[in-house]
Amino acid sequence: MLPDSRLVETKCHLLMAPYRRKRVVNATELLNRRSRGIRDAGTLIRHNMKVLRGILLQDNRNFIKAWSKTSKSTMMYESGKIYFENYQNCYSCVHSEPQVLYKLPKRSKLEKFEDALLCQSPLDNTLASPTDHKPSLLALTANNWLYRLSAETGEELQRVYLSSNHKFRYLGWDVSQEMFYVKSVQNKDTLLARQAGITQNTVMHLAIFHVFPLQVVGMLEINKKVFGNSVTDVVLSQGVLVVSYSNKSVKLYSFKHIVQRYLTEKLTLGKQSSLLGGKTVGDVPFGIPVNIQITDCPPVLFEVSCTDNSVQIGGYPWHYIYTPPHKNHKGTHHICSLRDSTMATNGIQNMNCCSLESDGIFFHPDDSGRIIHVGPATINVLKICGELNSGLPSKIREDFSMAIHRNSNPTSQVTVTSSGRTVKKRFRQLDDDPDQETFRMVEYEDELDLLAVVVTNGEEGEGRAHIRLHDNQSGQLLRTVDLVEPWDETYRHELFFDKDTIVHIEQKNSNFCCHVYKLKAASK
């Protein structure tokens, strides 16, 4: 179960494996072997992806625009499905052009979906119910119901009532623990309450669930008396409770420790609970009681002060990336060891770019431990070089880099009028100016091991975009795909690259438009 709903393949390295010479096998030979039932070491899906990658990169194959659809409401793409009308209508992208998978009956404002997550079970688990093995959509309604719907038909498989006392609005994954959480809106002090000297200590509530099958872990309250007066937000990730504060600090707490120490009663959906006076857990109007009652502040695992309460943890050995909350550090990204907060050698990364949009940096989603740093004209893929038990700091080295080749002679900042008067421009062109070729975003296709890099160019007066497909291991440019529709940088864009499908979703004022490209043989 993953946020992008793709299953991760477990890799196993065997000791003393016999030497085997590597050689190139073309797609035709692989298909021929498969038709005869002959399989090399490895999985069939891995062979299939090799075949698909080879076909995708052939000169006689192109991504052709196959379908477009507009809507007044937000559109979402997830694992081969496009959701319209607030998850009411679902289209499948499996065919040569998207087709309606299901349409749900119209819902009232009280029953509308506030948030949703797509959920797929792991292949190696045997589950009690056959429906648990099939993809499902977890949907949160405005009136505090949590639904589990079939991702293929929209059929209701299960529903749980959360609470009649708290307003829940957000869903989030804790992937590694096979859990998700439902978060309430924040309680804020009203003006009248402040004038009366009344302080609201409860910030929000979290309801946590296991998946496969759906089971409740519990409900907990985030309280100012426990976590501090300046709490602003909370998320659950990688088995830790991540708490953000208004003083720009982030603290991490072990969720396992919290459950072990503060759990007052184990809950089971559909069963009675003493915390509800013998009423049923998940039924109206009782919902789920607070059964994780945190009475004192748990031990802090990690703490850092950072800009925008943003800290990322990953790599090997474990490191974290953050920007210190000081003006002189603006635009820099610091990479430090999680073990002792030692700055890595070459650990301050700075694009030194002058742009409207700040550069982005994140741990590579391929679990290689690498780091991707995206700027308007350069993309650096970095690797962490260091040993677990070494006393020396890790080193950040460039694995490979991708660059846009712009005019090496930038426009002069000084012009001379016809009368001979010298005029100096007050502003120089921004690095992400729409009039020049610019990197906009990077998507990783894990099954094909390709990086899809969106590049825009407005030199002709109308913004255009193309996608550069790079090998994820070497950075080599393998091919480019042109997008037919214009790309206006003043609007919000999303792009998804999923095997033989490219989905581009754009927002223009209050309208949304979805464009779907499919891999097809080039017409002669």
CSV table of C-alpha atoms in Angstrom, one decimal, residues 5 78-83 87 89-92 99-104 117-121 131 133-138 147-157:
chain,number,residue,atom,x,y,z
A,5,SER,CA,-1.0,3.0,-4.9
A,78,GLU,CA,-4.4,7.8,-9.1
A,79,SER,CA,-3.0,4.4,-10.4
A,80,GLY,CA,-4.7,4.3,-13.8
A,81,LYS,CA,-7.9,6.0,-12.7
A,82,ILE,CA,-9.1,9.6,-13.2
A,83,TYR,CA,-11.7,10.9,-10.7
A,87,TYR,CA,-14.7,11.3,-6.7
A,89,ASN,CA,-17.2,9.7,-11.5
A,90,CYS,CA,-14.3,7.3,-12.2
A,91,TYR,CA,-12.7,6.7,-15.6
A,92,SER,CA,-10.2,3.9,-16.3
A,99,GLN,CA,-13.7,4.9,-20.4
A,100,VAL,CA,-16.2,5.3,-17.6
A,101,LEU,CA,-15.6,2.7,-14.8
A,102,TYR,CA,-18.5,3.8,-12.6
A,103,LYS,CA,-20.6,6.8,-11.6
A,104,LEU,CA,-21.9,7.2,-8.1
A,117,LEU,CA,-7.2,7.7,-0.6
A,118,LEU,CA,-6.7,4.8,-3.0
A,119,CYS,CA,-5.7,1.6,-1.3
A,120,GLN,CA,-4.2,-1.7,-2.7
A,121,SER,CA,-3.4,-4.8,-0.6
A,131,THR,CA,-12.9,-7.9,-1.1
A,133,HIS,CA,-7.6,-8.2,-1.9
A,134,LYS,CA,-9.1,-5.8,-4.4
A,135,PRO,CA,-8.3,-2.1,-4.7
A,136,SER,CA,-10.5,0.1,-2.7
A,137,LEU,CA,-11.2,3.8,-2.2
A,138,LEU,CA,-11.2,5.2,1.3
A,147,TYR,CA,-16.4,4.7,3.5
A,148,ARG,CA,-14.5,1.9,1.9
A,149,LEU,CA,-15.6,1.6,-1.7
A,150,SER,CA,-14.6,-0.9,-4.5
A,151,ALA,CA,-12.2,0.9,-6.7
A,152,GLU,CA,-13.5,-1.0,-9.7
A,153,THR,CA,-17.3,-0.6,-9.2
A,154,GLY,CA,-17.8,2.0,-6.6
A,155,GLU,CA,-19.8,-0.5,-4.5
A,156,GLU,CA,-19.8,0.2,-0.7
A,157,LEU,CA,-17.8,-2.4,1.1
